[in-house]
């Protein structure tokens, strides 16, 4: 099988090192015995791939199911756009923090156990948020849900790198990544359709129930760890020292800034496009607004293409092109015609995934040591961009309308 450009053979050492972020070593792990790896010929390989697909699907459908509901939440609770966006921003902010600590917990609790617990708890919290009687209680449930969700992205690739034979890791990784992309899209599109058919509370509860079913499937399918040994991690000082070295690197902070900015821009546009398109003269219903998120498929394709282009043209050029495409898309959304707005959102999506694919891979290549710590800082900046800019953009929408949102981003 030809490996997807986003998951190349030379990425495998970086993935292996990520699971050392909180372990008692900073060098790559010693290879497991050949007989303990899961190979593609075994039924366990298919079970592991499907289990991680379900994990990715559940995590990102739960995280992003509220995004198309922001205008609905504003009406339901009598709040502004910025306040409504907190239902997503608090979740992504908590997720950013959780990623830093979840890997440490997995060293003691176990990979499989932590992921399963994260999926079950986050699904239950999404159901609780759906039936929360007050806005503060809904926000509390969503923030706790975001923190619980951190156990999956922090540990999933580590499990695969430990258990799957290195020569056959690409397909398994691809299934997990496909699950995250599919979950992010279905969580948005499905919630919009269900809200029109039922209402927003049953829609969120159904997404939570789907997450629970996915968690049960995950537990039934995922093979037990063969190459994992419970161990104590290094002290906090080691981790803070490693993070400090990366923050003083001459190049890495700029890439962290790129991750913060592009994710913040992407989420802000999608957060407030709903308010614009559900109002006159467009008057889109919740179903058609939800379908707008299907443009996500263009991003999935562009992230794959970006890796190959960066190898041929250089990472800097491709990343700059991605940012320029995002800017062009934002400008196009200023047009009044609905087709032009949709085309602008497509361009924004392509530019975002292109930039993110290059920037995230570049971080791992620039970090000479403790690459896992460098990657975790990028993810922290990435999700904080979503959390902070996604809410601040609401003030611009409330004060200046779509022109304000475009100027802010």
Coordinates of C-alpha atoms in Angstrom, one line a residue, residues 6-159:
X6 CA 0.6 12.7 5.8
X7 CA 1.8 9.4 7.3
X8 CA 5.1 8.6 5.8
X9 CA 7.7 6.0 6.9
X10 CA 10.0 8.8 8.1
X11 CA 7.2 10.0 10.4
X12 CA 7.1 6.8 12.4
X13 CA 10.1 7.7 14.6
X14 CA 8.3 10.9 15.5
X15 CA 5.2 9.0 16.4
X16 CA 7.1 6.6 18.5
X17 CA 8.8 9.4 20.3
X18 CA 5.5 11.1 21.1
X19 CA 4.7 8.3 23.5
X20 CA 7.9 9.1 25.4
X21 CA 6.8 12.6 26.3
X22 CA 6.0 11.6 29.9
X23 CA 8.0 8.4 30.1
X24 CA 11.3 7.8 32.0
X25 CA 13.4 8.0 28.8
X26 CA 13.8 10.6 26.1
X27 CA 15.3 8.4 23.4
X28 CA 13.1 6.2 21.2
X29 CA 11.8 3.1 22.7
X30 CA 13.6 -0.2 22.2
X31 CA 11.8 -2.2 19.5
X32 CA 9.4 -4.9 20.6
X33 CA 10.1 -8.5 19.8
X34 CA 8.9 -9.2 16.2
X35 CA 6.5 -11.9 17.5
X36 CA 4.6 -9.4 19.7
X37 CA 3.7 -7.0 16.9
X38 CA 0.2 -7.1 15.3
X39 CA 0.6 -7.8 11.6
X40 CA -1.7 -7.1 8.7
X41 CA -2.4 -10.8 8.1
X42 CA -3.9 -11.3 11.6
X43 CA -7.5 -10.6 12.6
X44 CA -6.2 -8.4 15.4
X45 CA -4.9 -5.9 12.8
X46 CA -8.4 -5.3 11.4
X47 CA -9.8 -5.2 14.9
X48 CA -7.3 -2.6 16.0
X49 CA -7.8 -0.5 12.9
X50 CA -11.6 -0.5 13.3
X51 CA -11.4 0.2 17.0
X52 CA -9.2 3.3 16.4
X53 CA -11.5 4.5 13.6
X54 CA -14.3 4.4 16.2
X55 CA -12.2 6.3 18.7
X56 CA -11.4 9.0 16.2
X57 CA -15.0 9.2 15.1
X58 CA -16.4 9.5 18.6
X59 CA -13.8 12.0 19.8
X60 CA -14.3 14.6 17.1
X61 CA -18.0 14.1 16.6
X62 CA -18.5 14.8 20.3
X63 CA -16.2 17.8 20.2
X64 CA -17.6 19.6 17.3
X65 CA -21.3 18.7 17.4
X66 CA -22.2 22.1 19.0
X67 CA -20.7 24.2 16.2
X68 CA -23.7 24.3 13.9
X69 CA -25.9 24.8 17.0
X70 CA -24.4 28.2 18.1
X71 CA -27.3 30.3 16.7
X72 CA -29.8 27.9 18.2
X73 CA -28.1 28.2 21.6
X74 CA -28.1 31.9 21.4
X75 CA -31.9 31.9 20.9
X76 CA -32.5 29.2 23.5
X77 CA -30.6 30.8 26.3
X78 CA -30.9 34.5 25.3
X79 CA -27.2 35.0 24.9
X80 CA -24.9 36.7 22.3
X81 CA -22.7 35.0 19.7
X82 CA -19.6 35.3 21.8
X83 CA -21.2 33.7 24.8
X84 CA -22.7 30.9 22.7
X85 CA -19.3 30.1 21.2
X86 CA -18.0 29.2 24.7
X87 CA -19.8 25.8 24.3
X88 CA -17.1 24.9 21.8
X89 CA -14.2 27.2 23.0
X90 CA -14.2 25.8 26.6
X91 CA -14.2 22.3 25.2
X92 CA -11.2 22.9 22.9
X93 CA -9.4 24.8 25.6
X94 CA -9.8 22.0 28.1
X95 CA -8.7 19.5 25.4
X96 CA -5.5 21.5 24.9
X97 CA -4.6 21.2 28.5
X98 CA -5.6 17.6 28.8
X99 CA -3.3 16.6 25.9
X100 CA -0.3 17.7 28.0
X101 CA -1.2 15.4 30.9
X102 CA -3.1 12.4 29.4
X103 CA 0.0 10.7 28.1
X104 CA 1.5 10.8 31.6
X105 CA -1.7 9.1 33.0
X106 CA -1.5 6.4 30.3
X107 CA 1.9 5.4 31.5
X108 CA 0.3 4.2 34.7
X109 CA -3.4 3.5 33.8
X110 CA -2.6 1.8 30.4
X111 CA -3.3 3.0 26.8
X112 CA -6.4 0.9 26.2
X113 CA -8.0 1.7 29.6
X114 CA -7.4 5.4 29.4
X115 CA -8.9 5.7 25.8
X116 CA -11.9 3.7 26.8
X117 CA -12.6 5.7 29.9
X118 CA -12.2 9.0 27.9
X119 CA -14.7 7.9 25.3
X120 CA -17.3 6.7 27.9
X121 CA -17.0 9.7 30.2
X122 CA -17.0 12.3 27.3
X123 CA -20.1 10.7 25.7
X124 CA -22.0 10.7 29.0
X125 CA -21.0 14.4 29.5
X126 CA -22.3 15.2 26.1
X127 CA -25.7 13.7 27.0
X128 CA -25.6 15.6 30.3
X129 CA -24.9 18.9 28.3
X130 CA -27.8 18.1 26.0
X131 CA -30.3 18.2 28.9
X132 CA -28.6 20.8 31.1
X133 CA -31.4 23.1 32.4
X134 CA -29.2 26.3 32.5
X135 CA -26.4 27.8 30.4
X136 CA -23.7 27.6 33.1
X137 CA -24.4 23.9 33.7
X138 CA -24.2 23.3 29.9
X139 CA -20.8 25.1 29.8
X140 CA -19.6 23.1 32.8
X141 CA -20.5 19.8 31.2
X142 CA -18.9 20.8 27.9
X143 CA -15.7 21.9 29.6
X144 CA -15.4 18.7 31.5
X145 CA -16.2 16.8 28.2
X146 CA -13.3 18.5 26.5
X147 CA -10.9 17.5 29.2
X148 CA -12.1 13.9 29.1
X149 CA -11.7 13.8 25.3
X150 CA -8.0 14.6 25.6
X151 CA -7.2 11.0 26.5
X152 CA -7.8 9.8 22.9
X153 CA -5.7 12.1 20.7
X154 CA -2.9 12.0 23.2
X155 CA -2.7 8.2 23.3
X156 CA -4.2 6.6 20.2
X157 CA -1.2 7.0 17.9
X158 CA 1.0 5.8 20.7
X159 CA -0.9 2.6 21.0

